């Protein structure tokens, strides 16, 4: 799965050896004169799961869309680098071979099988006139295996549960063989087991060398899963860094308007957060 | 990851979900089968009607006109019968086939681009614009100009709809639908006004027949216009399968797969408009073919476009030939506009598709 990832990396001969992950600087985006992103600097280290956190409307989804090249940044000074490659300057199809985006609510009413949905991820890798090759099908089956959906290959997407559908979307992203994967609320509307399941897949991907950046609502899930987090508020980065440095009362309380208590999980040693309304 | 899913693994969604993918695996045979069916349809449809013609007669006439009669050793046909085949029925059947193929392809493209199962080739107000152009020249007694006026009307409607959709902002699927609706309603109102204000008894039937859609007056010119339009534009649209596939999960997903969404949408909408305009200029606005056929074919092939587009074209062609054959024979010697037949077949089929499952809505 990561052959392209490592291949892309060894090909880059920058001054710093080894992969550097995602590095975005001065990303702004506005609509109708309203500034949604205001000069965001964000990083996602290579081979780690990074969390993009922030209250509703803080600009998480917009940032992911700009990073994915779906929307161009509104400021010419923006720079989005991935392992020394300039993502914004890359052609669309080339970019789609480097990064994949898993949206929050991508649905279809069409009678599409799981395998066909995953094969869509091969589109950037082949001529627009070509059909699925055996290699494409092999990649799609491997992606399905990675998310544990092999048995569902011939099922129709519309018959799946929310958690199963989320895994199909992940498999579709994996079929793009990306070195960078951006996810918007991958745990939204999932039951707790499905949430943990999705995050475990992300961790496995990161261990394989893929750079993962996921927008997350649930701070405890982020605390449990992420190595590195970026906290957005009103289109600006409030804090970024190691999860233990960012998920602390002094940082979280003003952003979310709550009172936070941080405990330490007795077994994993990771932070566990408890919230209450002030006053 | 697999631990939770291992238990309920396998297709458990009932017979419907298990049968369809299996049917799809036989997909390679659908296209040749549909080609054979279309050729047989054309040959047989030409024989149907007054005057006792056989498929052999049709073959003889066609071979004769192509200069192959001697080569194939076929007896030449009598002048009267030959005229009936070559001058009347064959142009009509071939026009119906081309119109059916074009409408079905346009229907697939529109439904996929707007992600709206109710979309059809006329969505952008094309048929209403064409109708307005056609009715204006019919009322003015300039029947010769009808195809040109209809085509101009369709293109004008497209320009109006896209300008309106673009003026609101980015051309999203919803805006496309809404702008098309606005243009459609406006053109329909203008058409009604023109008919109400100035149509005479004579032009009423002509106008009504055109509005319902008909290939009764088809000539070899109609075959050339619709045939060339389908071969050129239809082939271009039908080769956009991979791009349309990318739209399955919406505009953002398509963009993330490397598709230049805005440019592709413009190109395909213009292609649909030109093709539909060319078809409508010859046949009037025949309804339901572009709406129903894509859904019916999708039930066979699934949602991927590579097979769906060409198969829809072939099935649409056969379907419209049979619908037109019914239109000219059921109440013989009177004819009904083929649009009435497609609606009479299409509406119940559509209801059935809706009822059979949430597959399309």
XYZ file of C-alpha atoms in Angstrom:
640
model
C 0.000 0.000 0.000
C 2.805 2.375 0.766
C 5.055 1.611 -2.153
C 4.112 4.892 -3.813
C 4.537 6.694 -0.539
C 8.031 5.499 0.075
C 8.829 5.743 -3.604
C 7.813 9.387 -3.669
C 9.901 10.064 -0.645
C 13.123 8.452 -1.661
C 12.829 10.358 -4.926
C 12.944 13.703 -3.147
C 16.496 14.774 -2.521
C 16.097 17.799 -0.274
C 18.629 19.143 2.123
C 16.937 17.339 5.008
C 16.933 13.610 4.486
C 13.813 11.546 5.097
C 10.119 12.378 4.868
C 8.902 15.654 6.322
C 5.166 15.280 6.111
C 2.706 18.053 5.486
C 3.690 21.651 6.034
C 1.168 24.404 5.250
C 1.873 28.085 5.704
C -0.282 31.232 5.521
C -3.399 29.453 4.263
C -6.324 31.853 4.030
C -9.759 31.366 2.558
C -12.684 33.723 2.448
C -16.158 33.598 1.012
C -18.351 36.637 0.399
C -15.838 38.899 2.174
C -15.928 36.705 5.290
C -12.570 35.302 6.316
C -13.001 31.602 7.153
C -9.286 30.792 7.380
C -6.927 33.549 8.463
C -3.313 32.724 7.689
C -3.255 29.189 9.033
C 0.104 27.476 9.568
C -0.320 23.751 10.103
C 1.909 20.707 10.031
C 1.312 16.981 10.045
C 4.505 14.977 10.621
C 5.196 12.076 8.299
C 4.105 8.669 9.479
C 1.984 9.977 12.335
C -1.715 10.535 13.009
C -2.308 14.248 13.394
C -5.568 15.657 14.684
C -7.200 18.842 13.461
C -9.296 20.098 16.361
C -11.565 23.044 17.009
C -15.175 23.996 17.770
C -17.917 24.011 15.129
C -17.241 26.616 12.476
C -13.580 27.010 13.352
C -12.598 26.163 9.761
C -11.498 22.499 10.029
C -13.387 21.280 6.980
C -12.411 24.317 4.932
C -8.749 23.845 5.789
C -8.896 20.213 4.686
C -10.573 21.199 1.409
C -7.921 23.823 0.694
C -5.102 21.429 1.605
C -6.663 18.831 -0.694
C -6.726 21.325 -3.558
C -10.526 21.198 -3.840
C -10.685 24.940 -3.154
C -7.793 27.236 -4.001
C -6.550 29.421 -1.138
C -7.678 33.038 -1.483
C -4.236 34.429 -0.684
C -1.367 34.035 -3.145
C 1.118 33.825 -0.264
C -0.115 30.405 0.805
C 2.264 27.470 0.598
C 1.387 23.812 1.065
C 4.353 21.476 0.974
C 4.412 17.739 1.358
C 7.810 16.070 1.586
C 9.331 19.000 -0.323
C 6.719 18.803 -3.115
C 4.577 21.901 -3.666
C 1.038 20.483 -3.420
C -0.707 23.630 -4.669
C 1.508 23.755 -7.754
C 0.964 20.098 -8.594
C -1.465 19.169 -11.388
C -4.836 17.848 -10.238
C -4.263 14.265 -11.256
C -0.715 14.199 -9.885
C -2.003 15.624 -6.626
C -4.713 12.958 -6.480
C -1.951 10.338 -6.630
C -0.206 11.886 -3.626
C -3.130 12.753 -1.380
C -6.614 11.428 -0.751
C -9.504 13.196 0.946
C -12.189 11.372 2.914
C -15.168 13.666 3.193
C -17.571 13.807 6.069
C -20.788 12.927 4.280
C -20.198 11.529 0.840
C -23.202 9.497 -0.199
C -24.772 8.110 -3.319
C -28.193 6.772 -4.220
C -26.845 4.875 -7.178
C -26.685 1.069 -7.259
C -22.923 0.894 -6.755
C -21.105 -2.131 -5.355
C -18.464 -1.703 -2.670
C -15.764 -2.883 -5.073
C -16.897 -0.406 -7.740
C -16.886 2.407 -5.171
C -13.323 1.522 -4.147
C -12.236 1.280 -7.797
C -13.155 4.970 -8.187
C -9.947 5.618 -6.260
C -7.986 4.308 -9.261
C -9.237 7.091 -11.568
C -6.200 9.367 -11.019
C -3.871 6.479 -11.818
C -5.111 5.581 -15.280
C -6.065 7.111 -18.606
C -9.563 8.562 -18.598
C -10.552 6.259 -21.444
C -9.265 3.073 -19.839
C -11.303 0.613 -17.825
C -10.252 -1.149 -14.629
C -7.109 -3.179 -15.140
C -6.293 -6.302 -13.160
C -3.734 -4.220 -11.283
C -6.452 -1.709 -10.374
C -8.645 -4.515 -9.064
C -5.743 -5.935 -7.079
C -5.118 -2.557 -5.429
C -8.850 -2.182 -4.677
C -9.007 -5.640 -3.088
C -5.948 -4.874 -0.979
C -7.560 -1.614 0.159
C -10.727 -3.511 1.088
C -8.653 -6.018 3.034
C -6.907 -3.207 4.911
C -10.229 -1.885 6.197
C -11.658 -5.370 6.764
C -14.363 -5.138 4.105
C -13.302 -7.956 1.788
C -16.487 -9.916 2.417
C -18.553 -6.890 1.410
C -16.997 -6.402 -2.049
C -20.169 -7.323 -3.971
C -22.609 -5.637 -1.588
C -24.232 -2.390 -2.646
C -23.036 0.719 -0.841
C -26.606 1.832 -0.105
C -27.223 -1.334 1.956
C -24.322 -0.699 4.352
C -24.361 0.701 7.860
C -22.715 4.038 8.627
C -19.562 2.408 9.972
C -19.256 0.084 6.999
C -19.747 2.970 4.592
C -17.037 4.959 6.345
C -14.668 2.039 5.831
C -15.576 1.922 2.133
C -14.672 5.596 1.834
C -11.365 4.897 3.556
C -10.736 2.009 1.174
C -11.526 4.291 -1.779
C -8.955 6.759 -0.449
C -6.416 3.946 0.039
C -6.971 2.786 -3.553
C -5.503 6.126 -4.585
C -2.283 4.837 -2.936
C -1.731 8.188 -1.251
C 1.249 9.202 0.845
C -0.986 11.730 2.604
C -4.562 11.139 3.671
C -6.895 13.882 4.896
C -10.088 12.903 6.709
C -13.004 15.083 7.768
C -14.623 13.737 10.949
C -13.984 10.065 10.145
C -15.743 9.035 13.363
C -18.888 11.119 12.929
C -22.176 9.197 13.403
C -20.310 5.999 14.275
C -20.919 3.921 17.380
C -18.031 3.669 19.824
C -16.649 0.395 18.478
C -16.767 1.679 14.914
C -15.040 4.886 16.015
C -12.175 2.991 17.636
C -12.034 0.717 14.630
C -11.670 3.656 12.219
C -8.953 5.226 14.348
C -7.081 1.944 14.654
C -6.984 1.776 10.851
C -5.562 5.291 10.764
C -2.853 4.346 13.244
C -1.977 1.273 11.182
C -1.687 3.452 8.089
C 0.586 5.866 9.900
C 2.792 2.987 11.024
C 3.037 2.028 7.336
C 4.473 5.477 6.642
C 1.355 7.321 5.440
C 0.881 10.837 6.794
C -2.591 11.160 8.314
C -4.424 14.384 9.174
C -7.939 13.953 10.550
C -10.402 16.599 11.678
C -11.899 15.331 14.926
C -14.679 16.574 17.145
C -14.169 14.269 20.056
C -11.203 15.533 22.073
C -10.911 12.280 24.001
C -10.631 10.297 20.791
C -7.952 12.748 19.677
C -6.153 12.348 23.013
C -6.261 8.589 22.606
C -5.188 8.449 18.971
C -3.198 11.448 17.842
C 0.492 12.104 18.238
C 0.298 15.673 17.031
C -2.664 18.067 17.084
C -3.523 21.453 15.586
C -6.218 23.446 17.380
C -8.226 25.912 15.290
C -10.504 28.649 16.551
C -12.272 31.157 14.315
C -10.010 30.388 11.382
C -6.742 30.770 13.275
C -4.352 28.277 14.833
C -4.523 28.666 18.605
C -2.096 25.920 19.493
C -0.241 23.115 17.796
C 2.120 20.422 18.922
C 2.225 17.270 21.002
C -1.184 16.140 22.167
C -0.139 16.410 25.848
C 0.891 20.049 25.391
C -2.225 21.192 23.543
C -4.991 19.315 25.356
C -4.588 21.254 28.614
C -7.124 23.456 30.446
C -5.302 26.740 29.737
C -5.572 26.134 25.988
C -8.934 24.389 25.713
C -11.072 26.404 28.165
C -11.084 29.738 26.294
C -11.533 28.074 22.904
C -14.462 25.824 23.815
C -15.932 27.883 26.655
C -15.796 24.973 29.101
C -13.864 23.964 32.216
C -11.549 21.075 31.453
C -9.979 18.582 33.801
C -7.181 16.385 32.504
C -6.647 12.958 34.029
C -4.129 10.368 33.016
C -5.264 6.977 31.810
C -3.864 4.470 34.303
C -2.900 1.960 31.630
C -1.999 3.909 28.489
C -0.681 7.020 30.203
C -2.553 9.135 27.662
C -4.652 12.147 28.731
C -8.360 11.636 29.478
C -10.459 14.772 29.466
C -13.532 15.677 31.461
C -15.564 18.814 30.777
C -18.135 20.931 32.527
C -19.759 24.257 31.767
C -18.254 27.169 33.712
C -20.157 28.908 36.501
C -10.368 -4.098 12.049
C -11.787 -7.394 10.903
C -12.813 -8.760 14.251
C -16.219 -7.117 14.340
C -17.093 -7.820 10.751
C -16.061 -11.431 10.548
C -19.346 -12.753 11.931
C -21.932 -11.129 9.635
C -19.658 -11.409 6.620
C -21.010 -12.296 3.216
C -23.895 -10.874 1.284
C -26.750 -10.686 3.722
C -28.878 -8.055 2.049
C -31.405 -10.453 0.572
C -31.805 -11.824 -2.913
C -31.825 -8.464 -4.718
C -28.341 -7.547 -3.548
C -26.877 -10.941 -4.356
C -28.381 -11.326 -7.816
C -27.455 -7.982 -9.353
C -23.680 -8.093 -9.069
C -23.729 -11.621 -10.510
C -25.746 -10.322 -13.464
C -23.181 -7.576 -13.876
C -20.364 -10.037 -14.267
C -22.016 -11.174 -17.506
C -21.639 -7.562 -18.574
C -19.368 -8.253 -21.545
C -22.299 -9.816 -23.384
C -24.708 -6.937 -22.928
C -23.206 -4.741 -25.637
C -23.063 -7.292 -28.471
C -26.550 -8.489 -27.512
C -27.874 -4.925 -27.626
C -26.266 -4.317 -31.033
C -27.896 -7.451 -32.447
C -31.226 -6.446 -30.890
C -31.005 -2.978 -32.437
C -30.214 -4.254 -35.934
C -33.062 -6.774 -35.706
C -35.350 -4.040 -34.349
C -34.626 -1.743 -37.283
C -35.107 -4.487 -39.886
C -38.320 -5.794 -38.351
C -39.804 -2.384 -37.566
C -39.502 -1.346 -41.215
C -41.613 -4.338 -42.265
C -44.425 -3.526 -39.853
C -47.433 -1.651 -41.231
C -49.589 -1.704 -44.339
C -48.071 -3.374 -47.427
C -46.724 -6.843 -46.912
C -42.985 -6.448 -46.511
C -40.543 -9.040 -45.269
C -37.151 -8.592 -43.668
C -35.728 -9.925 -46.919
C -37.482 -7.129 -48.853
C -35.977 -4.569 -46.518
C -32.523 -6.082 -46.926
C -32.959 -6.097 -50.704
C -33.976 -2.434 -50.789
C -31.125 -1.341 -48.546
C -28.596 -3.425 -50.467
C -29.914 -2.046 -53.747
C -29.509 1.559 -52.657
C -26.051 0.879 -51.311
C -25.139 -0.664 -54.679
C -24.696 -4.100 -53.131
C -27.797 -5.747 -54.604
C -25.872 -7.488 -57.385
C -23.017 -8.498 -55.138
C -25.330 -10.132 -52.618
C -27.519 -11.603 -55.339
C -30.759 -10.111 -53.977
C -33.820 -9.609 -56.189
C -34.512 -5.881 -56.661
C -37.764 -4.670 -55.034
C -40.743 -3.168 -56.894
C -40.666 0.621 -57.197
C -43.637 1.152 -54.883
C -42.361 -1.156 -52.161
C -38.858 0.166 -52.545
C -40.136 3.721 -52.131
C -42.023 2.703 -49.021
C -38.909 1.150 -47.484
C -36.300 3.636 -48.639
C -38.238 6.926 -48.697
C -40.708 6.512 -45.820
C -40.068 3.830 -43.255
C -36.306 3.526 -43.145
C -35.625 7.253 -42.563
C -38.303 7.272 -39.905
C -37.000 4.185 -38.122
C -33.393 5.352 -38.295
C -34.325 8.814 -37.003
C -36.215 7.222 -34.119
C -33.156 5.081 -33.352
C -30.780 8.052 -33.400
C -33.103 10.200 -31.275
C -33.623 7.387 -28.773
C -29.884 6.731 -28.498
C -29.048 10.415 -28.083
C -31.742 11.087 -25.498
C -30.715 8.071 -23.418
C -27.037 9.106 -23.377
C -27.948 12.708 -22.509
C -30.194 11.399 -19.742
C -27.358 9.392 -18.178
C -24.994 12.360 -18.335
C -27.516 14.777 -16.838
C -28.477 12.422 -14.011
C -24.840 11.808 -13.119
C -23.725 15.424 -13.413
C -26.561 16.763 -11.260
C -26.701 13.641 -9.053
C -30.443 13.915 -9.491
C -32.393 10.780 -10.443
C -35.170 12.930 -11.894
C -32.865 14.762 -14.288
C -33.390 14.285 -18.013
C -31.938 15.840 -21.191
C -34.517 18.636 -21.036
C -33.482 19.723 -17.570
C -31.862 22.974 -18.627
C -35.052 24.192 -20.272
C -33.826 22.862 -23.609
C -37.158 21.406 -24.718
C -39.097 24.477 -23.612
C -36.680 26.741 -25.460
C -36.899 24.556 -28.554
C -40.695 24.515 -28.286
C -40.833 28.293 -28.128
C -38.671 28.589 -31.241
C -40.711 25.948 -33.066
C -44.089 27.368 -32.138
C -43.035 30.853 -33.201
C -42.178 29.709 -36.737
C -45.204 27.385 -36.969
C -47.527 30.229 -36.040
C -45.780 32.462 -38.543
C -46.325 29.782 -41.181
C -42.593 29.303 -41.779
C -42.576 25.534 -41.268
C -39.369 25.187 -43.316
C -37.433 27.005 -40.624
C -38.721 24.741 -37.846
C -35.555 22.685 -37.196
C -33.374 25.785 -37.163
C -35.745 27.676 -34.870
C -35.999 24.706 -32.488
C -32.223 24.312 -32.336
C -31.707 28.039 -31.759
C -34.391 27.980 -29.057
C -32.675 25.067 -27.281
C -29.251 26.705 -27.348
C -30.734 30.026 -26.184
C -32.339 28.202 -23.251
C -28.994 26.612 -22.351
C -27.219 29.968 -22.443
C -29.960 31.526 -20.291
C -29.896 28.664 -17.775
C -26.100 28.558 -17.447
C -25.892 32.360 -17.206
C -28.503 32.311 -14.473
C -26.823 29.434 -12.617
C -23.415 31.090 -12.999
C -24.740 34.456 -11.843
C -25.758 32.919 -8.496
C -22.201 31.669 -7.977
C -20.414 28.410 -8.708
C -22.483 26.140 -10.945
C -23.520 23.458 -8.457
C -25.909 20.616 -9.280
C -28.761 22.240 -7.356
C -28.266 25.606 -9.025
C -28.207 23.914 -12.428
C -31.549 22.264 -11.698
C -33.150 25.434 -10.324
C -31.908 27.677 -13.134
C -33.138 25.142 -15.706
C -36.513 25.095 -13.993
C -36.794 28.885 -14.117
C -35.864 29.070 -17.810
C -38.155 26.151 -18.571
C -41.165 27.746 -16.911
C -40.554 31.096 -18.574
C -40.225 29.572 -22.047
C -43.324 27.417 -21.447
C -45.323 30.487 -20.461
C -44.161 32.331 -23.573
C -45.045 29.306 -25.727
C -48.534 29.113 -24.228
C -48.995 32.810 -24.806
C -47.991 32.569 -28.472
C -50.310 29.611 -29.060
C -53.176 31.258 -27.208
C -52.724 34.592 -28.959
C -52.144 33.656 -32.551
C -52.536 29.967 -33.383
C -55.224 29.154 -35.923
C -57.170 25.918 -36.249
C -54.741 24.551 -38.814
C -51.583 25.146 -36.884
C -52.981 23.738 -33.626
C -52.592 20.097 -34.607
C -49.175 20.747 -36.085
C -48.079 22.529 -32.922
C -49.505 19.884 -30.611
C -47.905 17.097 -32.603
C -44.556 18.862 -32.386
C -44.879 19.576 -28.677
C -45.640 15.909 -27.968
C -42.712 14.811 -30.117
C -42.965 12.846 -33.343
C -40.722 11.364 -36.019
C -43.596 10.999 -38.514
C -42.136 13.519 -40.934
C -38.610 12.131 -40.827
C -36.568 12.304 -44.033
C -33.012 11.354 -44.900
C -32.102 14.889 -43.814
C -33.452 14.044 -40.342
C -31.383 10.858 -40.360
C -28.291 12.830 -41.305
C -28.803 15.546 -38.663
C -29.660 13.216 -35.784
C -27.269 10.484 -36.896
C -24.247 12.753 -37.198
C -25.106 14.493 -33.927
C -25.343 11.155 -32.132
C -22.190 9.780 -33.713
C -20.068 12.853 -32.952
C -21.486 14.331 -29.735
C -22.912 11.060 -28.441
C -19.550 9.339 -28.826
C -17.817 12.188 -27.008
C -20.332 12.036 -24.171
C -20.225 8.250 -24.069
C -16.435 8.318 -23.686
C -16.680 10.450 -20.526
C -17.402 7.368 -18.397
C -14.438 7.651 -16.037
C -15.071 11.331 -15.441
C -18.756 10.741 -14.700
C -17.796 7.874 -12.384
C -15.745 10.365 -10.391
C -18.911 12.392 -9.725
C -20.618 9.454 -7.996
C -19.909 10.817 -4.516
C -20.326 14.473 -5.449
C -18.321 17.420 -6.682
C -15.770 17.427 -3.857
C -15.018 13.744 -4.296
C -14.603 14.295 -8.037
C -12.224 17.194 -7.432
C -10.251 15.092 -4.951
C -9.898 12.423 -7.645
C -8.209 14.954 -9.913
C -11.200 15.951 -12.073
C -11.417 19.652 -13.079
C -15.025 19.803 -11.900
C -16.116 23.202 -13.224
C -14.602 22.731 -16.678
C -15.952 19.196 -17.056
C -19.435 20.287 -15.999
C -19.484 23.100 -18.580
C -18.188 20.881 -21.365
C -20.622 18.076 -20.695
C -23.613 20.396 -20.278
C -22.803 22.110 -23.577
C -22.387 18.707 -25.250
C -25.760 17.560 -23.898
C -27.389 20.820 -25.017
C -26.032 20.671 -28.568
C -26.985 17.026 -28.974
C -30.439 17.474 -27.459
C -30.962 20.610 -29.551
C -30.113 18.695 -32.727
C -32.455 15.824 -31.788
C -35.304 18.092 -30.723
C -35.007 20.077 -33.951
C -35.990 16.929 -35.875
C -38.352 15.150 -33.522
C -39.813 17.650 -31.099
C -39.429 16.956 -27.395
C -40.083 13.263 -26.862
C -40.361 12.689 -23.146
C -39.416 9.877 -20.764
C -36.772 8.179 -22.944
C -33.959 10.202 -21.368
C -35.462 9.769 -17.909
C -36.408 6.078 -17.814
C -33.849 4.329 -19.995
C -30.838 5.261 -17.837
C -32.549 3.906 -14.725
C -33.623 0.695 -16.417
C -30.146 0.060 -17.860
C -28.505 0.917 -14.532
C -30.461 -1.944 -12.989
C -28.610 -4.258 -15.376
C -25.135 -2.746 -15.347
C -24.783 -0.981 -12.018
C -23.766 2.635 -11.704
C -20.379 2.559 -13.450
C -20.563 4.506 -16.693
C -18.225 2.627 -18.989
C -20.911 0.083 -19.876
C -23.925 2.164 -18.842
C -23.413 4.892 -21.470
C -23.121 2.782 -24.643
C -25.721 0.271 -23.460
C -28.182 3.077 -22.687
C -27.647 4.440 -26.198
C -28.370 1.056 -27.819
C -31.386 0.319 -25.625
C -32.722 3.852 -26.083
C -32.496 3.415 -29.842
C -34.392 0.112 -29.840
C -36.928 1.446 -27.366
C -37.821 4.504 -29.409
C -38.065 2.511 -32.642
C -40.628 0.198 -31.015
C -42.465 3.101 -29.400
C -42.715 4.826 -32.782
C -43.848 1.597 -34.433
C -46.664 1.432 -31.883
C -47.429 5.116 -32.460
C -48.053 4.567 -36.152
C -49.795 1.185 -35.999
C -51.984 0.945 -32.898
C -54.632 3.386 -34.131
C -53.848 2.927 -37.857
C -54.586 4.598 -40.157
C -54.440 7.414 -37.587
C -51.137 8.151 -35.933
C -50.443 9.415 -32.449
C -47.331 11.416 -31.553
C -44.653 9.021 -30.288
C -44.274 11.238 -27.208
C -47.692 9.997 -26.060
C -46.527 6.386 -26.393
C -43.253 6.967 -24.515
C -45.177 8.737 -21.763
C -47.786 5.970 -21.618
C -45.027 3.355 -21.260
C -42.556 5.499 -19.347
C -44.754 6.835 -16.570
C -45.922 3.429 -15.266
C -42.408 1.989 -15.632
C -41.038 4.900 -13.651
C -43.649 4.352 -10.944
C -42.706 0.670 -10.885
C -39.000 1.456 -10.555
C -39.749 3.813 -7.686
C -41.933 1.237 -6.028
C -39.441 -1.611 -6.488
C -36.939 0.006 -4.239
C -35.182 3.090 -3.163
C -32.708 2.439 -5.918
C -33.231 5.677 -7.765
C -34.688 8.181 -5.339
